[in-house]
PDB file of C-alpha atoms in Angstrom:
ATOM      1  CA  SER A   1       0.000   0.000   0.000  1.00 64.00           C
ATOM      2  CA  TYR A   2       1.044   3.584  -0.637  1.00 67.00           C
ATOM      3  CA  VAL A   3       1.743   5.811   2.356  1.00 70.00           C
ATOM      4  CA  MET A   4       1.727   9.529   1.716  1.00 68.00           C
ATOM      5  CA  THR A   5       4.496  11.386   3.526  1.00 71.00           C
ATOM      6  CA  ARG A   6       4.001  14.987   4.527  1.00 77.00           C
ATOM      7  CA  VAL A   7       7.079  17.181   4.610  1.00 82.00           C
ATOM      8  CA  CYS A   8       7.383  20.250   6.821  1.00 90.00           C
ATOM      9  CA  ILE A   9      10.320  22.611   6.470  1.00 93.00           C
ATOM     10  CA  ILE A  10      11.001  25.314   9.045  1.00 94.00           C
ATOM     11  CA  ILE A  11      13.161  28.279   8.076  1.00 95.00           C
ATOM     12  CA  PRO A  12      14.227  30.570  10.952  1.00 94.00           C
ATOM     13  CA  THR A  13      14.734  34.190   9.926  1.00 94.00           C
ATOM     14  CA  LEU A  14      15.943  37.477  11.312  1.00 95.00           C
ATOM     15  CA  ASN A  15      16.686  40.146   8.722  1.00 95.00           C
ATOM     16  CA  GLU A  16      17.275  37.593   5.950  1.00 95.00           C
ATOM     17  CA  GLU A  17      16.242  39.822   3.043  1.00 96.00           C
ATOM     18  CA  ARG A  18      19.428  39.031   1.181  1.00 97.00           C
ATOM     19  CA  ASP A  19      19.545  35.282   1.848  1.00 96.00           C
ATOM     20  CA  LEU A  20      15.891  34.167   2.004  1.00 96.00           C
ATOM     21  CA  PRO A  21      15.221  33.894  -1.761  1.00 95.00           C
ATOM     22  CA  ARG A  22      17.698  31.018  -2.109  1.00 96.00           C
ATOM     23  CA  PRO A  23      16.072  28.556   0.345  1.00 94.00           C
ATOM     24  CA  LEU A  24      12.610  29.455  -0.964  1.00 93.00           C
ATOM     25  CA  ARG A  25      13.767  28.776  -4.530  1.00 92.00           C
ATOM     26  CA  THR A  26      15.336  25.473  -3.426  1.00 92.00           C
ATOM     27  CA  VAL A  27      12.105  24.352  -1.758  1.00 90.00           C
ATOM     28  CA  ARG A  28      10.116  25.115  -4.924  1.00 87.00           C
ATOM     29  CA  GLN A  29      12.574  23.139  -7.045  1.00 87.00           C
ATOM     30  CA  LEU A  30      13.244  20.099  -4.876  1.00 85.00           C
ATOM     31  CA  CYS A  31      10.317  19.352  -2.607  1.00 79.00           C
ATOM     32  CA  PRO A  32       7.416  17.292  -3.820  1.00 67.00           C
ATOM     33  CA  GLU A  33       3.992  18.161  -2.563  1.00 70.00           C
ATOM     34  CA  PRO A  34       2.460  17.911  -0.085  1.00 65.00           C
ATOM     35  CA  VAL A  35       4.863  20.183   1.703  1.00 83.00           C
ATOM     36  CA  GLU A  36       4.466  22.865   4.326  1.00 91.00           C
ATOM     37  CA  VAL A  37       7.049  25.593   4.738  1.00 94.00           C
ATOM     38  CA  ILE A  38       6.973  27.633   7.918  1.00 96.00           C
ATOM     39  CA  VAL A  39       9.111  30.745   8.055  1.00 96.00           C
ATOM     40  CA  ALA A  40       9.570  31.594  11.736  1.00 95.00           C
ATOM     41  CA  ASP A  41      10.575  35.240  11.929  1.00 95.00           C
ATOM     42  CA  GLY A  42      12.153  36.713  15.032  1.00 94.00           C
ATOM     43  CA  GLY A  43      11.373  40.385  14.420  1.00 94.00           C
ATOM     44  CA  SER A  44      12.957  41.290  11.098  1.00 95.00           C
ATOM     45  CA  THR A  45      13.238  44.994  10.364  1.00 94.00           C
ATOM     46  CA  ASP A  46      14.311  44.663   6.734  1.00 96.00           C
ATOM     47  CA  ARG A  47      12.210  43.398   3.790  1.00 97.00           C
ATOM     48  CA  THR A  48      12.116  39.756   4.963  1.00 97.00           C
ATOM     49  CA  ILE A  49       8.373  39.836   5.715  1.00 97.00           C
ATOM     50  CA  ALA A  50       7.618  41.505   2.369  1.00 97.00           C
ATOM     51  CA  LEU A  51       9.566  38.777   0.544  1.00 96.00           C
ATOM     52  CA  ILE A  52       7.610  36.051   2.328  1.00 97.00           C
ATOM     53  CA  LYS A  53       4.276  37.706   1.527  1.00 96.00           C
ATOM     54  CA  ALA A  54       5.305  38.171  -2.108  1.00 96.00           C
ATOM     55  CA  ALA A  55       6.155  34.457  -2.398  1.00 94.00           C
ATOM     56  CA  GLN A  56       2.886  33.208  -0.861  1.00 94.00           C
ATOM     57  CA  PRO A  57       0.727  33.408  -4.032  1.00 93.00           C
ATOM     58  CA  GLU A  58       3.231  31.167  -5.810  1.00 89.00           C
ATOM     59  CA  MET A  59       3.718  28.955  -2.744  1.00 91.00           C
ATOM     60  CA  PRO A  60       0.306  28.459  -1.073  1.00 90.00           C
ATOM     61  CA  TYR A  61       1.931  26.069   1.422  1.00 92.00           C
ATOM     62  CA  LEU A  62       4.177  28.870   2.769  1.00 94.00           C
ATOM     63  CA  ARG A  63       3.253  30.069   6.262  1.00 96.00           C
ATOM     64  CA  LEU A  64       4.631  33.010   8.196  1.00 97.00           C
ATOM     65  CA  LEU A  65       5.036  32.636  11.934  1.00 96.00           C
ATOM     66  CA  ARG A  66       5.973  35.846  13.729  1.00 94.00           C
ATOM     67  CA  CYS A  67       7.653  34.889  16.972  1.00 90.00           C
ATOM     68  CA  PRO A  68       6.903  37.051  20.032  1.00 79.00           C
ATOM     69  CA  THR A  69      10.488  37.194  21.236  1.00 78.00           C
ATOM     70  CA  PRO A  70      13.082  39.004  19.130  1.00 76.00           C
ATOM     71  CA  GLY A  71      16.049  37.164  17.704  1.00 67.00           C
ATOM     72  CA  ARG A  72      16.622  34.304  15.327  1.00 57.00           C
ATOM     73  CA  SER A  73      13.679  32.001  15.877  1.00 52.00           C
TER      74      SER A  73
END
């Protein structure tokens, strides 16, 4: 019988505007669905949140988790 495996990837971020596109691109290219990607942000002040929101229409499985304590999540 076939067992479906669900993959969840967690990406911690803190001001990762410059580096975040690469792991998001890698997930799109390599991970079969179903997949869930959670970006746990620790209070970014750069464009990290905007990049995540911009990627969500293309990646409906992408979730943003804003952590209440500052720092890398």
